[in-house]
Short mmCIF file of C-alpha atoms and ligand atoms in Angstrom, two decimals:
data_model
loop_
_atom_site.label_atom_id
_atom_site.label_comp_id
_atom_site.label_asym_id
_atom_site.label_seq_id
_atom_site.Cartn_x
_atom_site.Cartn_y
_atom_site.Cartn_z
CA UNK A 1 100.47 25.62 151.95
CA UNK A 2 98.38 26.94 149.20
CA UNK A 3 99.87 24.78 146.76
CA UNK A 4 99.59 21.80 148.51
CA UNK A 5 96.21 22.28 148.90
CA UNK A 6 96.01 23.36 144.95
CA UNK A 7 97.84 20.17 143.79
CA UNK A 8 95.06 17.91 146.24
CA UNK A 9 91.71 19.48 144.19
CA UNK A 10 93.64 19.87 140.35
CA UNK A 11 95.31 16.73 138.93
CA UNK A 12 98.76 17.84 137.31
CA UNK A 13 99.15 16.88 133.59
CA UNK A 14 101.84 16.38 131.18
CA UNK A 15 102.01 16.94 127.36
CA UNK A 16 103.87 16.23 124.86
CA UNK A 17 103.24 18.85 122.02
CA UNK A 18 104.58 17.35 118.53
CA UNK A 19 104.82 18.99 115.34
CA UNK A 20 102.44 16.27 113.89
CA UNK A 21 100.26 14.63 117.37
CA UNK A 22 100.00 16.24 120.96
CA UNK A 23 99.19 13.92 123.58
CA UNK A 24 97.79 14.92 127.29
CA UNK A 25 98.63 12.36 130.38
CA UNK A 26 96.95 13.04 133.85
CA UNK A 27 98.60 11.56 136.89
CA UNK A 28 96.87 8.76 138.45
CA UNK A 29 94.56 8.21 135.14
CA UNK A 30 96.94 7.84 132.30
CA UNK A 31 96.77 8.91 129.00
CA UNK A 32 93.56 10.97 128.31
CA UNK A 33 93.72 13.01 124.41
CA UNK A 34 95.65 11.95 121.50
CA UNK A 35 94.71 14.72 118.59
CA UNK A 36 96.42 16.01 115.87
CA UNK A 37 98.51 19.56 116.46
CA UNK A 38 96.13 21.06 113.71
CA UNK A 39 94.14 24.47 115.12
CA UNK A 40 91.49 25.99 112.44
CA UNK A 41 91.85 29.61 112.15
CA UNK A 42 89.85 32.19 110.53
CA UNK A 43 92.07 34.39 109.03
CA UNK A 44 89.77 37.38 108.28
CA UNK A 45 89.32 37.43 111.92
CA UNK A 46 92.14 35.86 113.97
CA UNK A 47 89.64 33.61 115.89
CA UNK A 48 90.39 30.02 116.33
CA UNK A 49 87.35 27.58 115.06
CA UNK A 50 88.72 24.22 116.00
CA UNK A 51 91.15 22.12 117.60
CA UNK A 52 92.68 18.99 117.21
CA UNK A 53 90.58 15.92 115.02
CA UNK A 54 87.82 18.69 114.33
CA UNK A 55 90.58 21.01 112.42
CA UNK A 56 91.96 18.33 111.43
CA UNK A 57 88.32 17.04 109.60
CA UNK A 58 88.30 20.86 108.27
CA UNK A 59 91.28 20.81 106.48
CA UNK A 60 90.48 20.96 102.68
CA UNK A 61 86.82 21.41 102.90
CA UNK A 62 85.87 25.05 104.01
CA UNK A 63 86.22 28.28 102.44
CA UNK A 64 90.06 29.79 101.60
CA UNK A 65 90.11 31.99 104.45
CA UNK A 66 89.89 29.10 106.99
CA UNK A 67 93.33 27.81 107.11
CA UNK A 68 94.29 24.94 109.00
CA UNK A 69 98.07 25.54 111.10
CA UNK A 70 100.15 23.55 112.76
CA UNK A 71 101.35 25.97 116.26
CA UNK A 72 104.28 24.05 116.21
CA UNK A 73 107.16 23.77 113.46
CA UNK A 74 110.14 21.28 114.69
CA UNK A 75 108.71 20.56 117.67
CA UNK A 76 109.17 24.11 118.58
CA UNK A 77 106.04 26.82 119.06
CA UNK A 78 106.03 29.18 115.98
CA UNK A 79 102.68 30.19 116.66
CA UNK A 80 102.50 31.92 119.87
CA UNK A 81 98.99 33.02 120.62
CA UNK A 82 97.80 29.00 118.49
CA UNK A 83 99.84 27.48 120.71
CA UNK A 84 98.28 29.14 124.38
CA UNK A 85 94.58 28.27 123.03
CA UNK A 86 95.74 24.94 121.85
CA UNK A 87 97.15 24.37 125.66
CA UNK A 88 94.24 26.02 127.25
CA UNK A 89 91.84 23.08 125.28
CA UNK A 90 93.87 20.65 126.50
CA UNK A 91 94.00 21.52 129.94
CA UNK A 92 90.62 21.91 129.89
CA UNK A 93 89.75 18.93 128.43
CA UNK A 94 91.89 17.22 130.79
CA UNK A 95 89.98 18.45 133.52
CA UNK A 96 86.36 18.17 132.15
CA UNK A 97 85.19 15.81 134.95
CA UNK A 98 86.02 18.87 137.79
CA UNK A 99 84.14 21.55 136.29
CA UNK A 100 82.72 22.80 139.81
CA UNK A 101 86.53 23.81 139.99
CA UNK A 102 88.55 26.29 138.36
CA UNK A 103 92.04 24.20 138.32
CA UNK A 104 95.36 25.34 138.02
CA UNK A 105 97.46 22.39 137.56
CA UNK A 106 101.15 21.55 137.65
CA UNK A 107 101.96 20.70 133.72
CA UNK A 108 105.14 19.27 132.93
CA UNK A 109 106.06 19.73 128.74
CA UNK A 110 108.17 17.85 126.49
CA UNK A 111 110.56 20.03 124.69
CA UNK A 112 113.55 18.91 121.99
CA UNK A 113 117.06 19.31 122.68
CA UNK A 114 118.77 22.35 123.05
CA UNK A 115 115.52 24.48 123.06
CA UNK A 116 117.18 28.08 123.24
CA UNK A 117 115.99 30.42 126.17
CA UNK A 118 113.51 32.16 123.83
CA UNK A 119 111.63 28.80 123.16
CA UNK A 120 111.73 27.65 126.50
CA UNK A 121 109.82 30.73 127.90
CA UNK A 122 107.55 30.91 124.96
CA UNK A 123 105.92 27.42 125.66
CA UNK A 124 106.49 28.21 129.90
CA UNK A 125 104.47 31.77 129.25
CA UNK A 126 102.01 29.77 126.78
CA UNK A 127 101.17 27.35 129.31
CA UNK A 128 100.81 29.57 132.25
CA UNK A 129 98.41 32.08 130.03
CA UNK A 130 96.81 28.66 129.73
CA UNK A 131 96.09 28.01 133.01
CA UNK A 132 99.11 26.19 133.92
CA UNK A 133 100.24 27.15 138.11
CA UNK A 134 103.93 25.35 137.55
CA UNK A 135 105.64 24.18 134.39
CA UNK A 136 108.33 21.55 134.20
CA UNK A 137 109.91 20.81 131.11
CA UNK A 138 111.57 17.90 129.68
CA UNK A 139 113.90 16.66 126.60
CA UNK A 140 111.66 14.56 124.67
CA UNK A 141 114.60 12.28 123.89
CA UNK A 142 114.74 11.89 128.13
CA UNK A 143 110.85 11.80 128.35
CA UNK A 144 111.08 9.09 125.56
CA UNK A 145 113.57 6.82 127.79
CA UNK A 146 112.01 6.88 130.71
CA UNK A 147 108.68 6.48 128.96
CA UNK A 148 110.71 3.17 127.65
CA UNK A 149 111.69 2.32 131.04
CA UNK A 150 115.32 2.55 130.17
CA UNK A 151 118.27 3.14 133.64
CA UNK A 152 118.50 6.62 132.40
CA UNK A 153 119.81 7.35 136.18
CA UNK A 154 122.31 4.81 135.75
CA UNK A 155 126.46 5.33 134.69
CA UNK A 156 125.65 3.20 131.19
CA UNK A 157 125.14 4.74 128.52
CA UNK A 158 121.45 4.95 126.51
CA UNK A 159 121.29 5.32 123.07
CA UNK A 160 117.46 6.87 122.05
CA UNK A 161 116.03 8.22 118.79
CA UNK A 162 112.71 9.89 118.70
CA UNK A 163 111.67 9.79 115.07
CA UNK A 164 108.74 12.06 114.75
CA UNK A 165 106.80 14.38 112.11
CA UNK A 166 109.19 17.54 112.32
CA UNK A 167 112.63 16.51 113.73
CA UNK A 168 114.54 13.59 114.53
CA UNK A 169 116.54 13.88 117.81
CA UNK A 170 119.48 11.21 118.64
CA UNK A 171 120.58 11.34 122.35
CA UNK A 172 123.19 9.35 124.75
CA UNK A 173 121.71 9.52 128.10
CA UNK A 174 123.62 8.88 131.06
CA UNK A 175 123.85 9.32 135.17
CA UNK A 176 120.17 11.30 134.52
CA UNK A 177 121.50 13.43 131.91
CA UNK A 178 121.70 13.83 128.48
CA UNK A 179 125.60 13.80 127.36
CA UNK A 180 125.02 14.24 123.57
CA UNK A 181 122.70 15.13 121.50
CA UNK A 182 121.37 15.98 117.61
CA UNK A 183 118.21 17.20 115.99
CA UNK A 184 117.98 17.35 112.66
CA UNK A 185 114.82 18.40 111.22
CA UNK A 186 114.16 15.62 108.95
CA UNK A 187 111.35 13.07 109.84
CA UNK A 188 107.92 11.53 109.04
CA UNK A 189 106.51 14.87 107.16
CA UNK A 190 109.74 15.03 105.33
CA UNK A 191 108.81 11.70 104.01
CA UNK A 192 105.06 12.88 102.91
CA UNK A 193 106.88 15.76 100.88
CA UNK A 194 109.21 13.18 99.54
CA UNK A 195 106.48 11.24 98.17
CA UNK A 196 104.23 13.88 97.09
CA UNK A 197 107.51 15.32 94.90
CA UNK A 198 108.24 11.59 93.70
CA UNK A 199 104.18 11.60 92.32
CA UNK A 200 105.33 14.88 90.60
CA UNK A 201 108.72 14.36 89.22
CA UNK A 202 108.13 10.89 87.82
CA UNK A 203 104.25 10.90 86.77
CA UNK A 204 103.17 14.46 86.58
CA UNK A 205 100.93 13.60 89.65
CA UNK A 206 99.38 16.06 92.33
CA UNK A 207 98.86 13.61 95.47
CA UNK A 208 97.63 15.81 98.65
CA UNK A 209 99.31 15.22 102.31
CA UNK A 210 96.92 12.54 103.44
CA UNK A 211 97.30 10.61 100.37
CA UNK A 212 101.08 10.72 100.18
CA UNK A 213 100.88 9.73 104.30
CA UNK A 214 98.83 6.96 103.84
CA UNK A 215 101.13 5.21 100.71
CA UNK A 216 104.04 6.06 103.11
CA UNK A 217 102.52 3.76 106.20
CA UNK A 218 100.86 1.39 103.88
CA UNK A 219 104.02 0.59 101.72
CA UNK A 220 106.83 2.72 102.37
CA UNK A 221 110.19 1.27 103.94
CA UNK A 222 113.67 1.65 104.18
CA UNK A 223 114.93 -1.76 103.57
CA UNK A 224 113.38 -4.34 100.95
CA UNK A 225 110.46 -6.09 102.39
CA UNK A 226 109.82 -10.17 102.25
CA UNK A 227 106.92 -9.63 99.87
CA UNK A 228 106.74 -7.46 97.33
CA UNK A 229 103.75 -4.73 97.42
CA UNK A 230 101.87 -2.30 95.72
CA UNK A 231 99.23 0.53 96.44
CA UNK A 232 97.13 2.74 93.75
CA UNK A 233 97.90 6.28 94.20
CA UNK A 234 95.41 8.53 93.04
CA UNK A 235 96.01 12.83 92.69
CA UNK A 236 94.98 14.86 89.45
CA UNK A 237 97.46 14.83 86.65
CA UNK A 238 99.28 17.83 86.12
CA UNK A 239 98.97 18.22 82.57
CA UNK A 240 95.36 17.00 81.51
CA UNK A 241 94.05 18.17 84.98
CA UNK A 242 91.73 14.76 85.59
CA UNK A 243 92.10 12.53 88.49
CA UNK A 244 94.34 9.53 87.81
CA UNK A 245 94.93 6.76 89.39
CA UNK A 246 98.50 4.80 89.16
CA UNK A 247 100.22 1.72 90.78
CA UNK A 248 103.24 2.16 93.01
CA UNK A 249 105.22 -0.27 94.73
CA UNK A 250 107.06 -0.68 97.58
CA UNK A 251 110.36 -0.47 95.50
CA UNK A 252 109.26 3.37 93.96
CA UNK A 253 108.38 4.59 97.38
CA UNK A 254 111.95 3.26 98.93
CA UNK A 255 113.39 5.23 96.10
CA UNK A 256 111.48 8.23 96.80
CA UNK A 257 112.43 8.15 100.18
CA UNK A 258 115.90 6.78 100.07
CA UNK A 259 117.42 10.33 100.66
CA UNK A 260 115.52 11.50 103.73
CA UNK A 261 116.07 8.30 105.18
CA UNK A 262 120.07 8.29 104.64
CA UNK A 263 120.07 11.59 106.53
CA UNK A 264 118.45 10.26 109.35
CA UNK A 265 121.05 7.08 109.30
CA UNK A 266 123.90 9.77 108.89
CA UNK A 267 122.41 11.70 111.76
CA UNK A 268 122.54 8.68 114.04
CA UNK A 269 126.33 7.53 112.75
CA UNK A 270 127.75 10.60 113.75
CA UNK A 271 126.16 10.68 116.87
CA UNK A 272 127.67 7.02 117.40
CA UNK A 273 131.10 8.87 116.05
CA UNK A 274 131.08 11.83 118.91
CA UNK A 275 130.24 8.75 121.25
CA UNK A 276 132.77 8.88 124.36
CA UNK A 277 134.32 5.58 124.00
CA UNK A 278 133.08 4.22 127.57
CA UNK A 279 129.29 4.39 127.03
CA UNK A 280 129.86 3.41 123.95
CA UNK A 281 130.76 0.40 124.87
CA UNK A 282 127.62 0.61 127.07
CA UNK A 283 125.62 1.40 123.88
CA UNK A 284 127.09 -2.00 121.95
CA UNK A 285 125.47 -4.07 124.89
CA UNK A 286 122.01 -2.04 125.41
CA UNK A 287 121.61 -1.24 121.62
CA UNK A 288 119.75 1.36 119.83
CA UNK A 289 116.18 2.41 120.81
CA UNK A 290 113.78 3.80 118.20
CA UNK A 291 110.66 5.66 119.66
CA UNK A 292 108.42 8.34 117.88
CA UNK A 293 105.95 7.40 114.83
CA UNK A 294 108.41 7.45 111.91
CA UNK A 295 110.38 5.16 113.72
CA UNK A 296 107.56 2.66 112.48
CA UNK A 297 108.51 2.88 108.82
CA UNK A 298 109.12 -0.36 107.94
CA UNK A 299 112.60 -1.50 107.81
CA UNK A 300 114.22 1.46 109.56
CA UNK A 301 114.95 -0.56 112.85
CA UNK A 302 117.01 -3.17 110.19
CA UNK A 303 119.20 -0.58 108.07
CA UNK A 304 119.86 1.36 111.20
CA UNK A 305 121.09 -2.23 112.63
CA UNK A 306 123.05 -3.14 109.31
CA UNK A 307 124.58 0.68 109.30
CA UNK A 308 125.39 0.99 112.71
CA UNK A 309 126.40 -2.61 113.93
CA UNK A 310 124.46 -2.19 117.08
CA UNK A 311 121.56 -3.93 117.57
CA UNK A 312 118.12 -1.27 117.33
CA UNK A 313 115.18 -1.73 118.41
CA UNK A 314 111.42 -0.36 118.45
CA UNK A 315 110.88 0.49 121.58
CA UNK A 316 107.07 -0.79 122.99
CA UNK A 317 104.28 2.05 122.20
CA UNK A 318 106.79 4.63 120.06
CA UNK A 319 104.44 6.86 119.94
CA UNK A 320 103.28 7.32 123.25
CA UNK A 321 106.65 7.27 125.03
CA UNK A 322 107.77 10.63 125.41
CA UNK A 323 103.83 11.85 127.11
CA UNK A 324 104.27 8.54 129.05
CA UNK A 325 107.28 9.09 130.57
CA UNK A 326 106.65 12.86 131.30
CA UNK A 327 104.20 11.60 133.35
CA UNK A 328 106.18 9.06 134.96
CA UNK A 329 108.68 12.07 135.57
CA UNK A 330 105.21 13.86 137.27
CA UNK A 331 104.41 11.14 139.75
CA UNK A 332 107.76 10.92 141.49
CA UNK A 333 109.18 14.66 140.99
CA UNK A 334 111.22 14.23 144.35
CA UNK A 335 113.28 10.93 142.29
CA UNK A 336 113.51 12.17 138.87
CA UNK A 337 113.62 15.93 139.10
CA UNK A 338 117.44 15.86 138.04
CA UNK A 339 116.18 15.63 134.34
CA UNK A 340 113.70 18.86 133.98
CA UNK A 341 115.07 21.42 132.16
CA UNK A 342 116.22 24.38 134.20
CA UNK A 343 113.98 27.15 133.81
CA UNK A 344 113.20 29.87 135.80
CA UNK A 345 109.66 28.99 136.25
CA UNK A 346 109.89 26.20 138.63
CA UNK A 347 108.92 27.47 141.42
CA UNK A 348 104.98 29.22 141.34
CA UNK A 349 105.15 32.89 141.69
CA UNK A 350 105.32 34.33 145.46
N1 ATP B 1 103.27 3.04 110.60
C1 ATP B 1 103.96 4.15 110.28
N2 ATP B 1 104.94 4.13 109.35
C2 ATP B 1 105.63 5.22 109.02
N3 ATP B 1 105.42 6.43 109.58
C3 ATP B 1 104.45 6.52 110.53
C4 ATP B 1 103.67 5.40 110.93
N4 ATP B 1 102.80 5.80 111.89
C5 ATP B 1 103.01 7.13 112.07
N5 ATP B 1 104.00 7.57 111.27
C6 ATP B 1 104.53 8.94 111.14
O1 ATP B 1 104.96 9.40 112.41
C7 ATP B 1 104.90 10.85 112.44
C8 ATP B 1 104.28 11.31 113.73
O2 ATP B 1 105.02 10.80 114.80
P1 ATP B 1 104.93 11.45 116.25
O3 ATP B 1 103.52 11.53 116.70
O4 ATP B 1 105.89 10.72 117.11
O5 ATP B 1 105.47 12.93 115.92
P2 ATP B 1 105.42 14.25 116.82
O6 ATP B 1 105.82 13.89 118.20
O7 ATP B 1 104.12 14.92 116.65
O8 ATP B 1 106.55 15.13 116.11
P3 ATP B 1 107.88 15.79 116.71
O9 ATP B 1 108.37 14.89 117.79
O10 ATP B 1 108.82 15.88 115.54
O11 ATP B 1 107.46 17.15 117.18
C9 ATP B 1 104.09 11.26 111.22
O12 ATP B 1 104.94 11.81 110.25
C10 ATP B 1 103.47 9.94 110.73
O13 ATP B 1 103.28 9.93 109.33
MG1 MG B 2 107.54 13.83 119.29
#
């Protein structure tokens, strides 16, 4: 009775807490925060100065002892006590229109594949120390396909890959489960490092994060683009120590991420291999579906195609799928409740 009365006054949320961007969803209002996972930290004292696009703004510019840490590593909290404050401020700020209440609401969290039982309960404890009354979770892969509308409830088989900053997970959802699935912890920040190392093994160049991020949307792909094009690249050379600025092109960067981006194909081949023959047959007709942010290199969705023979696609909005179909999971519990996660914190405490 209580907590039907609870879930009237506080609006339940879901989140989807990435290695690289966390995004908060409130039922019946949609999609409310999109920050970075970056928390600011002082590390003489342990307190936490900033969350989100204000660490984020920090990084770089304050004093050594501030450091700027990601809670998450993989998709996966490595930071406990980062991780609760990070989920309190974004409960909180989910809520900031009810503050004459103090609201406890139902949160339902994205979590990859095969989460052990240690990693389930630390993100369950960290949201309920965050104010959380119930927690669901979900397989992002799952969150992902329903956020893309796929028949996950359906006998045929769907073929998803969530491309993200830590991990990329391939799964083969059918009949509301997931039937097989990988996660291998190459994706998008691999391909920063792999740039940033390029800069230094080929032209003695120290690029930072940002700038190696930035070549790696602006030019970076994994099959040869229509046009040819090229980007300056600036760091501090290693050996003179002065800023520099050089010329890459599209062709360097492919090189430089050529490896990474093999893996990933690999990953999703051997996926296709372990395949049960029926769905995928299923799979051939429905194709491939990309979602997450490094899904949006360019020319992954075509060398995946010309590996795999299957038609792939970019599925609409990568990377708000997985918080978007959380949510969708949220508003009709009673319908889609077959694809939480079992934990033992689904019911609130007597
Ligand atoms: N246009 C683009 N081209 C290539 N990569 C991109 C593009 N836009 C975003 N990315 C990359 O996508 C990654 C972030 O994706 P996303 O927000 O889906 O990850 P996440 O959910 O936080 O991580 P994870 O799911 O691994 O925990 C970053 O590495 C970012 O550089
Ligand atoms: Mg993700």
């Amino acid at each position: 009775m209580l907590n039907k009365l609870l879930s009237y006054i506080s609006e339940d949320i879901a989140i989807d807490l990435g290695t690289a961007n966390s995004l908060v969803y409130v039922r019946g209002r949609g999609i409310v925060i999109t920050e970075p996972s970056v928390v600011a930290v002082n590390k003489k004292t342990g307190q936490v100065l900033a969350i989100g696009q204000e660490a984020k703004k920090m990084v770089g510019r304050t004093p050594a002892y501030i450091v700027a840490t990601r809670p998450l590593v993989s998709g996966v909290v490595s930071d406990f006590e980062v991780t609760e404050q990070m989920l309190r401020y974004f409960i909180e700020k989910a809520h900031k229109r009810k503050f004459f209440l103090n609201p406890r609401p139902r949160v339902i969290i994205g979590v990859p594949c095969g989460v052990t039982e240690v990693e389930k309960k630390a993100v369950c404890d960290a949201a309920r120390n965050a104010g959380a009354r119930v927690v669901f979770l979900v397989e992002e892969p799952m969150a992902a396909a329903i956020g893309a509308r796929l028949a996950v409830q359906e006998a045929g088989g769907n073929f998803i890959v969530d491309i993200g900053g830590g991990t990329t997970e391939v799964a083969i959802i059918s009949l509301g489960g997931i039937v097989l699935s990988k996660s291998l912890k190459v994706a998008g920040d691999k391909l920063n490092e792999d740039i940033i190392q390029f800069a230094q093994d080929e032209y003695r160049l120290l690029i930072g994060e940002r700038t190696a991020e930035a070549i790696k949307i602006g030019i970076g792909s994994a099959y040869p683009l229509k046009e040819k094009r090229q980007l300056p690249m600036r760091g501090r050379n290693l050996v003179t120590g002065l800023p520099e600025e050089i010329l890459v092109s599209d062709e360097d960067i492919r090189r430089a991420l050529e490896k990474s981006v093999k893996q990933i194909v690999t990953e999703i081949k051997t996926a296709i291999e372990e395949t049960p023959p029926e769905l995928l047959a299923d799979v051939m007709a429905s194709g491939i579906q990309l979602s997450g942010g490094g899904s949006l290199l360019k020319g992954l969705d075509t060398l995946i195609q010309k590996e795999t023979k299957i038609p792939t696609k970019i599925i609409e909005d990568p990377m708000t799928a997985v918080v978007r179909g959380a949510g969708m999971v949220l508003e009709n519990l009673d319908e889609l409740n077959e694809v939480l996660v079992e934990t033992e914190y689904l019911e609130p405490p007597k």
